[in-house]
PDB file of C-alpha atoms in Angstrom:
ATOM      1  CA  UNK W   1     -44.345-176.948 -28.725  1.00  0.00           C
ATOM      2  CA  UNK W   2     -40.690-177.392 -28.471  1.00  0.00           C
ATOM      3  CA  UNK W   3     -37.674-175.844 -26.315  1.00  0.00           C
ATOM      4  CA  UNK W   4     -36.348-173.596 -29.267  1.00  0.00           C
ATOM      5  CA  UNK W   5     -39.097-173.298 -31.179  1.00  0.00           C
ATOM      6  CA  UNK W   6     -40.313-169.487 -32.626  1.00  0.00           C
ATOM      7  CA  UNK W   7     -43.661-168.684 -32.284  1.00  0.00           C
ATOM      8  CA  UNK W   8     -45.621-167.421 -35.388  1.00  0.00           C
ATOM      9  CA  UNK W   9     -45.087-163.015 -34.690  1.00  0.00           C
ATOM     10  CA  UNK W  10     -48.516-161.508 -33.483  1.00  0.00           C
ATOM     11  CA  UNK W  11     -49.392-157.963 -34.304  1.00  0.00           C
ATOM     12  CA  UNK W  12     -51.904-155.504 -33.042  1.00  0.00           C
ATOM     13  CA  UNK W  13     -53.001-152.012 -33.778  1.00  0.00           C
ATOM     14  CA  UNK W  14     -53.970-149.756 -31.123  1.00  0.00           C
ATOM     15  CA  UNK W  15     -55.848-146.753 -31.317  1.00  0.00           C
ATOM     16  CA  UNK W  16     -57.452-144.194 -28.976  1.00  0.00           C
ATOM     17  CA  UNK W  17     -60.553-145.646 -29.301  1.00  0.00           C
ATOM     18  CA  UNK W  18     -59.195-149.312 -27.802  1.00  0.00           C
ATOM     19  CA  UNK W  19     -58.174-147.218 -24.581  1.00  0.00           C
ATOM     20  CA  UNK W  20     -61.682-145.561 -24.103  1.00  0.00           C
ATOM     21  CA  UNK W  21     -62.864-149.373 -24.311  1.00  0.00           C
ATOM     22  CA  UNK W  22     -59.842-150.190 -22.321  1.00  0.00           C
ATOM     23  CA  UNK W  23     -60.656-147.921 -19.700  1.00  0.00           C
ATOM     24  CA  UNK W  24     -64.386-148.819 -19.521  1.00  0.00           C
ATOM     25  CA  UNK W  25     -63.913-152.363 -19.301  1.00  0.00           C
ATOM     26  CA  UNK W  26     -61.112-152.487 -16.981  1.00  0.00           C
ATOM     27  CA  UNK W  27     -61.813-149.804 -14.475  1.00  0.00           C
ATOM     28  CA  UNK W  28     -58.936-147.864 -15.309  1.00  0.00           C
ATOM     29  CA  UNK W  29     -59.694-144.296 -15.870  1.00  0.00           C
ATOM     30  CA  UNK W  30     -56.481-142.719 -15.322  1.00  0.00           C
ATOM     31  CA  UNK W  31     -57.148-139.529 -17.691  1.00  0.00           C
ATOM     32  CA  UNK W  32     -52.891-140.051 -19.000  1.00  0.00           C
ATOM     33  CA  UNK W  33     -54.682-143.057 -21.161  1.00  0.00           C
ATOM     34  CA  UNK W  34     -57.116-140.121 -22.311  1.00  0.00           C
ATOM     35  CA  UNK W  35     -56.214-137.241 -22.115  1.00  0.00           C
ATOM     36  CA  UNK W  36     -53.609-135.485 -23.976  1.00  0.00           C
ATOM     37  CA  UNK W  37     -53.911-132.237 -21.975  1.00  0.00           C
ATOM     38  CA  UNK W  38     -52.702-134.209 -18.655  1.00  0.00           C
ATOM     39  CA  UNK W  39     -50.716-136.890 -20.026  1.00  0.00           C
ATOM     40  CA  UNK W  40     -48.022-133.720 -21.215  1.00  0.00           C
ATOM     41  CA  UNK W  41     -49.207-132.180 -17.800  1.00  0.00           C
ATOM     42  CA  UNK W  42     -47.233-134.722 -16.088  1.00  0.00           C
ATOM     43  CA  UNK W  43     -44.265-135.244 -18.305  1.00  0.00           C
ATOM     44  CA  UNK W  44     -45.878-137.849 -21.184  1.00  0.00           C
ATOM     45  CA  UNK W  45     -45.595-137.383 -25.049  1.00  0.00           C
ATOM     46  CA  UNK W  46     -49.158-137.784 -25.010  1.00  0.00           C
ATOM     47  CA  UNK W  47     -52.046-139.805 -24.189  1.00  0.00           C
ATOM     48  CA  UNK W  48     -50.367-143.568 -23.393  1.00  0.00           C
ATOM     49  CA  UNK W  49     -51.640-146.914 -23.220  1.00  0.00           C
ATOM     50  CA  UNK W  50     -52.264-148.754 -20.360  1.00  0.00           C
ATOM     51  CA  UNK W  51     -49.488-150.821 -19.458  1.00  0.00           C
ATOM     52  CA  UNK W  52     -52.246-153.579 -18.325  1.00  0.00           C
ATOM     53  CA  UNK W  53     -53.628-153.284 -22.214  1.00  0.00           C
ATOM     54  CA  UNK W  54     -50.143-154.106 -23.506  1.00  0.00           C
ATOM     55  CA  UNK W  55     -50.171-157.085 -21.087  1.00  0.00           C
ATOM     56  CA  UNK W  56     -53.765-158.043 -22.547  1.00  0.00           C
ATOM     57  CA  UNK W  57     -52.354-158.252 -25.733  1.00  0.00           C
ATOM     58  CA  UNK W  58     -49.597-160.319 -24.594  1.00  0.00           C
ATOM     59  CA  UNK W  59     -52.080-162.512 -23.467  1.00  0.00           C
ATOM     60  CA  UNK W  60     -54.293-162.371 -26.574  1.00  0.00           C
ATOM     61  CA  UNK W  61     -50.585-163.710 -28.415  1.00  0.00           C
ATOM     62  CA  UNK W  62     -50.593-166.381 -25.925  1.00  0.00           C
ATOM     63  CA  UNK W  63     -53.758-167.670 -26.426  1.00  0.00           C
ATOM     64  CA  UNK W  64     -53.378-167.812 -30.363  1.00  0.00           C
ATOM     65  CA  UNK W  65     -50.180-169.565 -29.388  1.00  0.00           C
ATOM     66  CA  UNK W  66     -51.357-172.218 -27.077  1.00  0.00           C
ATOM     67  CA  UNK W  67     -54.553-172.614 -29.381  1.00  0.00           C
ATOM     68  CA  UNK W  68     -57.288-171.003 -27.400  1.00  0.00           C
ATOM     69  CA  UNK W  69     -57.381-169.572 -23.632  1.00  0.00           C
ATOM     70  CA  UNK W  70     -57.220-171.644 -20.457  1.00  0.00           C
ATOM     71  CA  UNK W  71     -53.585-172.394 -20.673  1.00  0.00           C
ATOM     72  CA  UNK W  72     -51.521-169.232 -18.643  1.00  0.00           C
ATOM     73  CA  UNK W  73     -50.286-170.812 -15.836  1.00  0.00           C
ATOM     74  CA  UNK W  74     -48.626-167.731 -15.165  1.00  0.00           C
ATOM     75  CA  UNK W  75     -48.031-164.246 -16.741  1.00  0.00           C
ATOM     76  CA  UNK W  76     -45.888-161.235 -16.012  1.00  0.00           C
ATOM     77  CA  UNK W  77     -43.938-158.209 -17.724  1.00  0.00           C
ATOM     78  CA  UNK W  78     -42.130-154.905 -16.051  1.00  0.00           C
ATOM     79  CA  UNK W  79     -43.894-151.944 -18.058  1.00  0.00           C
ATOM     80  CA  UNK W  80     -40.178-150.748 -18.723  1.00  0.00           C
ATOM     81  CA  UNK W  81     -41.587-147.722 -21.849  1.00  0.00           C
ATOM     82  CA  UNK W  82     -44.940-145.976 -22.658  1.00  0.00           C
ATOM     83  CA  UNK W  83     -47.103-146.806 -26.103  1.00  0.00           C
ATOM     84  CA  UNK W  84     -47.542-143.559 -27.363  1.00  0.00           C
ATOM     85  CA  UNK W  85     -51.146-143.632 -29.017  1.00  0.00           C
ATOM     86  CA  UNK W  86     -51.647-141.025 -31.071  1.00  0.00           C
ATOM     87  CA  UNK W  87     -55.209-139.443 -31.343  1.00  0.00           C
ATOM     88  CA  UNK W  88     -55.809-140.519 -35.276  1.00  0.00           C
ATOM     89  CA  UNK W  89     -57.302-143.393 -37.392  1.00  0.00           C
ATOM     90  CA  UNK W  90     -54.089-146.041 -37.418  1.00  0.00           C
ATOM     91  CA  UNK W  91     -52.837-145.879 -34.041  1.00  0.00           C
ATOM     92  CA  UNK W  92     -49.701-147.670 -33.581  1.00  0.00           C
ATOM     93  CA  UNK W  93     -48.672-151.182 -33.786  1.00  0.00           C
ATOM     94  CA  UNK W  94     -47.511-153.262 -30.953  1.00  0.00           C
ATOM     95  CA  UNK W  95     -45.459-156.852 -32.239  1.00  0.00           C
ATOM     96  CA  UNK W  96     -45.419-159.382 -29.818  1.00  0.00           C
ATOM     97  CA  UNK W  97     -42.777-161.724 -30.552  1.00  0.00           C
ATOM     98  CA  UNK W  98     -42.081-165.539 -28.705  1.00  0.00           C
ATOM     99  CA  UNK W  99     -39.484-168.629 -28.036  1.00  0.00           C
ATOM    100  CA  UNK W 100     -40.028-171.228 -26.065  1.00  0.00           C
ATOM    101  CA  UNK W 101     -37.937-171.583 -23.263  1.00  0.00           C
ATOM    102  CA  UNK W 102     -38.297-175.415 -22.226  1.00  0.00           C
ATOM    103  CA  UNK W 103     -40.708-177.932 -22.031  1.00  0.00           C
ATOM    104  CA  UNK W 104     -41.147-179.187 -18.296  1.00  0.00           C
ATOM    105  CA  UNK W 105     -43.933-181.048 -15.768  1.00  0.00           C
ATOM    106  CA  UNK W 106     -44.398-176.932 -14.858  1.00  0.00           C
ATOM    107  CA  UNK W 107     -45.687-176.435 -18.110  1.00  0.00           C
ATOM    108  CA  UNK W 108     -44.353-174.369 -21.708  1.00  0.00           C
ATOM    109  CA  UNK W 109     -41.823-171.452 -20.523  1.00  0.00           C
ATOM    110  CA  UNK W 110     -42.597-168.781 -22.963  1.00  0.00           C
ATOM    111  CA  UNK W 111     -39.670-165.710 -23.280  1.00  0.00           C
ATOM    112  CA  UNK W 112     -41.742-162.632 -25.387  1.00  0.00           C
ATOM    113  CA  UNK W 113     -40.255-159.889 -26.686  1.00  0.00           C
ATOM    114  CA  UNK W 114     -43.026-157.092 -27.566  1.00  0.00           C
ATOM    115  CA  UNK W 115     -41.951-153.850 -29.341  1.00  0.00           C
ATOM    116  CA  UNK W 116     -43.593-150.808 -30.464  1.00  0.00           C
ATOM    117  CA  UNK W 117     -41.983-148.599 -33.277  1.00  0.00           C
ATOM    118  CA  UNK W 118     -39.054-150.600 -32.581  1.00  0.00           C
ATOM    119  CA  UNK W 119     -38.480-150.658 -29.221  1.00  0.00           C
ATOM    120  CA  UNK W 120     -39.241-152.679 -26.347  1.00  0.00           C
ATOM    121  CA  UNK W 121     -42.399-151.714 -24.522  1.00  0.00           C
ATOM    122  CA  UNK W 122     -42.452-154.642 -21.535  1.00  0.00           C
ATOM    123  CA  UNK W 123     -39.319-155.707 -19.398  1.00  0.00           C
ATOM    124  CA  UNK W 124     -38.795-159.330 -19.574  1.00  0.00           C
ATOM    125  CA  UNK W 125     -42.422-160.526 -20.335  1.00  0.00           C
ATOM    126  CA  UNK W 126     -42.436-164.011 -20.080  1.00  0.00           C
ATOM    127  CA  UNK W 127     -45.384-166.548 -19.253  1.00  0.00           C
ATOM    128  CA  UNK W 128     -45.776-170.562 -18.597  1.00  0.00           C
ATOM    129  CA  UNK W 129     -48.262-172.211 -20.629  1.00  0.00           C
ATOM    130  CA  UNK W 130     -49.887-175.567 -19.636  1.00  0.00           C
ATOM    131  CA  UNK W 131     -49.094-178.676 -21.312  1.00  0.00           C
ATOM    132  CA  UNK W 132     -51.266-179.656 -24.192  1.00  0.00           C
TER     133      UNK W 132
ATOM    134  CA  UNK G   1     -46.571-137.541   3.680  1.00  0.00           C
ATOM    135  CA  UNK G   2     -43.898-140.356   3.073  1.00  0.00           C
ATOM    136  CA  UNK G   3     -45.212-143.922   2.805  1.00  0.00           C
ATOM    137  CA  UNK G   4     -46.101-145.729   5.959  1.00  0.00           C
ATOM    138  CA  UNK G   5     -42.898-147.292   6.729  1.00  0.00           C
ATOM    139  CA  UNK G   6     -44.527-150.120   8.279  1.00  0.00           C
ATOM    140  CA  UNK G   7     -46.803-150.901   4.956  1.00  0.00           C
ATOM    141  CA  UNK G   8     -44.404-154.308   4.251  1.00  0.00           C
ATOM    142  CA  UNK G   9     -46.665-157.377   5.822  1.00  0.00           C
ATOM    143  CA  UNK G  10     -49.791-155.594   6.189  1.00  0.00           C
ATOM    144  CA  UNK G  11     -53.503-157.227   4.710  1.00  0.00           C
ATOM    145  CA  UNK G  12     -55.804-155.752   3.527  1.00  0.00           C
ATOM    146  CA  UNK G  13     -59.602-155.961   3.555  1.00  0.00           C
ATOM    147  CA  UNK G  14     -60.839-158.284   1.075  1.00  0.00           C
ATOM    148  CA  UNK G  15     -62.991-156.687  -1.942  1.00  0.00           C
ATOM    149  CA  UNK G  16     -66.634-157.161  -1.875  1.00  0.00           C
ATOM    150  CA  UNK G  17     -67.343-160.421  -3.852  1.00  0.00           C
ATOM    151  CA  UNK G  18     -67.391-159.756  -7.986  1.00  0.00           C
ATOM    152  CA  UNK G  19     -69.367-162.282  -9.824  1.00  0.00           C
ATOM    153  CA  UNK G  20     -67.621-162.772 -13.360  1.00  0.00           C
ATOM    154  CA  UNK G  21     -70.678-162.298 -15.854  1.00  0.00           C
ATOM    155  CA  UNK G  22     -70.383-164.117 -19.872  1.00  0.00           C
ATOM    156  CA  UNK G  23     -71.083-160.108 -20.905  1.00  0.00           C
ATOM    157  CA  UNK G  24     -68.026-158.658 -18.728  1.00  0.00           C
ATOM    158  CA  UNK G  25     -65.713-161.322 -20.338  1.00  0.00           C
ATOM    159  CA  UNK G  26     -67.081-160.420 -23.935  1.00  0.00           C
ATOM    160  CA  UNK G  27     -66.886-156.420 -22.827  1.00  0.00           C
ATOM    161  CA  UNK G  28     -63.414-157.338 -21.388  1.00  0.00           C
ATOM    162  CA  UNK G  29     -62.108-159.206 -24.314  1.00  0.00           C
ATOM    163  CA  UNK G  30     -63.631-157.086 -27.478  1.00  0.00           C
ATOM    164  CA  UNK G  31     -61.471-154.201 -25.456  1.00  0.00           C
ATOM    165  CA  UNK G  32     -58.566-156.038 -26.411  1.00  0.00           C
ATOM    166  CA  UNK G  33     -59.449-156.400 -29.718  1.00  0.00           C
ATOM    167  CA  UNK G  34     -61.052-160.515 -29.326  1.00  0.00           C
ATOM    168  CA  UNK G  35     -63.393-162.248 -28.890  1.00  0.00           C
ATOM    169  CA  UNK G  36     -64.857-164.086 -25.769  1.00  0.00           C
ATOM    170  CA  UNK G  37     -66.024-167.868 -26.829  1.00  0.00           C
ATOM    171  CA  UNK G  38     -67.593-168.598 -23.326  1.00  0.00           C
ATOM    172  CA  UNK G  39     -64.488-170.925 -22.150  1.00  0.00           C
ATOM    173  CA  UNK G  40     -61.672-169.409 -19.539  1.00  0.00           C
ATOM    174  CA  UNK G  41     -61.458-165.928 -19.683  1.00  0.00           C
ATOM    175  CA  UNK G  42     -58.659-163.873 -20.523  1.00  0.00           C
ATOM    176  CA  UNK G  43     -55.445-164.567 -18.713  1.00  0.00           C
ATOM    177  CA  UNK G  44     -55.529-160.624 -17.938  1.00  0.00           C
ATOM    178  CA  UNK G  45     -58.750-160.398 -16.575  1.00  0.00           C
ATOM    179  CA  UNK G  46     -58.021-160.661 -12.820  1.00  0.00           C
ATOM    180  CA  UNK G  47     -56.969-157.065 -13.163  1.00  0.00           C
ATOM    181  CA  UNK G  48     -60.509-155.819 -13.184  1.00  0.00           C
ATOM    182  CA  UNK G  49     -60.508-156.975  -9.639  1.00  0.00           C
ATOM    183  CA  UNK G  50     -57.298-156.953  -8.377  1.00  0.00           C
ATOM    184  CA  UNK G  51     -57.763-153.414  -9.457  1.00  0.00           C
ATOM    185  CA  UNK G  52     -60.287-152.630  -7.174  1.00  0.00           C
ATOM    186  CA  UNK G  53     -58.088-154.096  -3.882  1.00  0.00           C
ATOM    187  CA  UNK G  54     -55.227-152.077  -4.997  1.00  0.00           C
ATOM    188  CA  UNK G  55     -57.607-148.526  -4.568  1.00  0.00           C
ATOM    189  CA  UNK G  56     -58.436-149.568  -1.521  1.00  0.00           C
ATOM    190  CA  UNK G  57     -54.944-149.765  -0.927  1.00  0.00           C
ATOM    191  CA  UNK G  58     -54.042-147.017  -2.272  1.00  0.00           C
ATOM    192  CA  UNK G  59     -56.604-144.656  -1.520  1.00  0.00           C
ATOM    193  CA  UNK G  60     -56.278-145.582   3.045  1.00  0.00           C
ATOM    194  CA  UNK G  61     -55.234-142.838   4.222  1.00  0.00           C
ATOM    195  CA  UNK G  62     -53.048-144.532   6.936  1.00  0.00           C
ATOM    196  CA  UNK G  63     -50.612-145.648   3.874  1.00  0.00           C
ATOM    197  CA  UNK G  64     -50.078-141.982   2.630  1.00  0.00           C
ATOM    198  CA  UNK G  65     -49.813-143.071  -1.194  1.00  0.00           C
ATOM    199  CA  UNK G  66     -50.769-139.841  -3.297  1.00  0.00           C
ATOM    200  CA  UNK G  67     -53.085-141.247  -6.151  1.00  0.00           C
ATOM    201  CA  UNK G  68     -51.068-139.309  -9.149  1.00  0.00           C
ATOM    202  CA  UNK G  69     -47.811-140.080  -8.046  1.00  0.00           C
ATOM    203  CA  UNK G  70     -48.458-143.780  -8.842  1.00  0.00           C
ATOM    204  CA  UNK G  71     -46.715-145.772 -11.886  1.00  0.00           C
ATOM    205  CA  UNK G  72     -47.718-149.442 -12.185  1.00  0.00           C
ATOM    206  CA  UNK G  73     -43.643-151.059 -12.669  1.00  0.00           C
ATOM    207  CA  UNK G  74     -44.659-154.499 -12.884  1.00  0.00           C
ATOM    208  CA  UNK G  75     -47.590-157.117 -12.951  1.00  0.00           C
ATOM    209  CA  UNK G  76     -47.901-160.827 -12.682  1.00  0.00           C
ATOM    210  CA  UNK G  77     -50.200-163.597 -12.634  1.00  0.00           C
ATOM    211  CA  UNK G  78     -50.197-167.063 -11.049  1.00  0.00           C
ATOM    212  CA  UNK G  79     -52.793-169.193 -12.036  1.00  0.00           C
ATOM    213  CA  UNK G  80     -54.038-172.299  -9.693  1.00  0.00           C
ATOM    214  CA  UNK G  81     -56.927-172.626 -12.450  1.00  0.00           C
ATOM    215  CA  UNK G  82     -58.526-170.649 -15.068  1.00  0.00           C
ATOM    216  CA  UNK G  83     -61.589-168.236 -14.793  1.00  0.00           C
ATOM    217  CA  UNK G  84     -64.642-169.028 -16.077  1.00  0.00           C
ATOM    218  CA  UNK G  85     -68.364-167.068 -15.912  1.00  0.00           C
ATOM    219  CA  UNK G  86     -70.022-167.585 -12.977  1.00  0.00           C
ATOM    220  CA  UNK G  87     -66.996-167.364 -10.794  1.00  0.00           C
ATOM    221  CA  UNK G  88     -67.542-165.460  -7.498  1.00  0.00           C
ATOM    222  CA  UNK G  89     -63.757-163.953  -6.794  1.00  0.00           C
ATOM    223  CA  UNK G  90     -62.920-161.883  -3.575  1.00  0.00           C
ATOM    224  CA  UNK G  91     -59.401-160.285  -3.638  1.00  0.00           C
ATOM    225  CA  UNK G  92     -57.283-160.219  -0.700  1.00  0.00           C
ATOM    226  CA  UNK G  93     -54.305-157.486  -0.802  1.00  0.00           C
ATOM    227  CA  UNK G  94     -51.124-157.925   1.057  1.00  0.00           C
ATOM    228  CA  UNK G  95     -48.027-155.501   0.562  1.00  0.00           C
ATOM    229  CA  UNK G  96     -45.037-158.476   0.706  1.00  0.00           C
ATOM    230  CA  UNK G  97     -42.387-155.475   0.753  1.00  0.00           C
ATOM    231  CA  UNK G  98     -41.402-151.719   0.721  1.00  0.00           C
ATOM    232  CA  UNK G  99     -38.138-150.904  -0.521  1.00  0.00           C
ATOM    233  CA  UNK G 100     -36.606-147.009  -1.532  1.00  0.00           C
ATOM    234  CA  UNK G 101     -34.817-146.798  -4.709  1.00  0.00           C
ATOM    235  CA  UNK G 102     -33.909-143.253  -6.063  1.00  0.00           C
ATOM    236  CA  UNK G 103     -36.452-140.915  -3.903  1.00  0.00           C
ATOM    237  CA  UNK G 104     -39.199-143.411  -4.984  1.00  0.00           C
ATOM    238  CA  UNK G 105     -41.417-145.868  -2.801  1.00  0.00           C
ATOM    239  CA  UNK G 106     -41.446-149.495  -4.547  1.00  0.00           C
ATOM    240  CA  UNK G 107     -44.207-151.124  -3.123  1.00  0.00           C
ATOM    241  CA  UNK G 108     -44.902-154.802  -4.080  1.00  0.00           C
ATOM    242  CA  UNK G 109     -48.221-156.231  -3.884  1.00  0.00           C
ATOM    243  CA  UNK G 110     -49.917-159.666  -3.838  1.00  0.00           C
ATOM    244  CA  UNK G 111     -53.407-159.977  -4.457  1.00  0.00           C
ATOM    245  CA  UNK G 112     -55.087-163.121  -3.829  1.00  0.00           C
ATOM    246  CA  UNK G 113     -57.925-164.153  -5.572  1.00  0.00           C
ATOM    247  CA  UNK G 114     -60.485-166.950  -3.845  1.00  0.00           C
ATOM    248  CA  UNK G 115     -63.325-167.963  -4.857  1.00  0.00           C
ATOM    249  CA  UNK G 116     -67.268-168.880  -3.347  1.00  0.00           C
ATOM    250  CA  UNK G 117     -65.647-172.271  -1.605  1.00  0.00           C
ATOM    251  CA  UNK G 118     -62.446-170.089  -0.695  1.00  0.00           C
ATOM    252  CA  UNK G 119     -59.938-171.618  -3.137  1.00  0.00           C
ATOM    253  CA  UNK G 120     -57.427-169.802  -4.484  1.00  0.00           C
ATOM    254  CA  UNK G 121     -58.037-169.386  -8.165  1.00  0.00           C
ATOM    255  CA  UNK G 122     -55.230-166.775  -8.459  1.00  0.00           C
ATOM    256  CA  UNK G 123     -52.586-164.476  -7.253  1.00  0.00           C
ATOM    257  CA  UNK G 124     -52.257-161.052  -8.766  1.00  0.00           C
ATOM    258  CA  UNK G 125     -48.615-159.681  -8.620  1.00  0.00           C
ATOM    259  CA  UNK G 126     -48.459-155.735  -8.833  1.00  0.00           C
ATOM    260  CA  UNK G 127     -45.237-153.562  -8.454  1.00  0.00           C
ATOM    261  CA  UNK G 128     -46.027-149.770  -7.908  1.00  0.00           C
ATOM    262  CA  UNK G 129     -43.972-147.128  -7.898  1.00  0.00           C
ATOM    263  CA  UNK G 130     -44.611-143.913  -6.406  1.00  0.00           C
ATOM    264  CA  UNK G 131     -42.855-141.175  -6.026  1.00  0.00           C
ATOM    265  CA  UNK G 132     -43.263-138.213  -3.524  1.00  0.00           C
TER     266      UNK G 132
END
């Protein structure tokens, strides 16, 4: 990898079922990433994705990018908008889009952008990959 | 009940050891749509325990943090090495500051993760927001 270069754009579907998983796997069982009937209750569109899933998937990109796990150094994102997931087959579709930064001793700076219908999901995700 | 206005600098006690099992990984990873391969796990992971140290932080009654009034803001990772099954992690919480913006308590967390020879493996950034 070089300073300047674009990383290949990843894409992922998410549906309601991924959050059920989501939520088993991680321990998370706020019912907003369930449960339509509280998610509106408290203000939501609907049920919403974990912000901690979008992050996974971040990390999922990074991975494909730096050619298999093992290589975050470090990882981070403000969860600045909610994923909507919408209880159906298709789900929606989170992009998660990368440049690299620079190329130091620290390791592969990685700026993200990651979007949903659009519009940016995560505030300034960014992550430093290890070298080679 | 406002949040303890002394919360910035306190420790908490550590979580009970978590022994990262091959099948948690593959549970962990096939939630996110992969796959685990049996190297490092996913750069996310560390959430399934950090997880658990932030409801203890959340849930001491001393702090006064109402459980629904929480919004995770912002996560990060630092990696000293990567996870792999087999690891024994303990997760130490520390609030490094509590600032008031708008009517709402921002309450930044580090979580340190050591593990069976007490070495850091990793520290678990969380920003949460709650409001009253």
């Amino acid at each position: 990898m070089n300073a300047g270069d674009i990383l290949p754009v990843q894409t992922f579907a998410v549906t309601r079922a991924d959050l059920v998983r989501y939520a088993g796997a991680s321990g998370d069982f706020n019912p907003i990433h369930w449960s339509d009937r509280i998610a509106t209750s408290v203000g939501l569109p609907g049920v919403i994705a974990h912000g901690m899933f979008t992050m996974a998937l971040v990390g999922r990109a990074l991975d494909t990018w730096a050619g298999g796990p093992g290589r975050v150094v470090e990882v981070g994102c403000k969860f600045t908008k909610p994923v909507v997931v919408p209880d159906d087959d298709s789900g929606v579709e989170v992009v998660v889009a990368g440049t690299v930064k620079d190329v130091t001793e620290a390791g592969i700076a990685v700026a993200l952008e990651v979007t949903c219908g659009g519009v940016k999901v995560l505030g300034q995700p960014k992550a430093l990959l290890s070298v080679g | 009940m406002p949040v303890d206005s002394d919360l910035a600098g306190r420790s908490f006690p550590p979580t009970a050891p978590y022994t990262v099992s091959r099948e948690k990984l593959a549970e962990f990873a096939a939630a996110t749509g992969s796959a685990y391969d049996g190297g490092a796990a996913p750069s996310t992971f560390p959430i399934v325990i950090a997880f658990q140290a932030m409801l203890g932080l959340m849930s001491d009654p001393t702090v006064g943090i109402e459980l629904h009034h929480v919004i995770h803001g912002e996560q990060r990772f630092s990696y000293k090495r990567p996870i792999a099954a087999g690891d024994t992690l303990t997760a130490q919480l520390t609030v490094e500051s509590l600032r008031q913006i708008g009517g709402a308590d921002i309450i930044a967390t580090r979580s340190d993760l050591t593990d069976a020879n007490g070495k850091l493996v990793v520290s678990a950034f969380a920003t949460l927001v709650h409001s009253a």
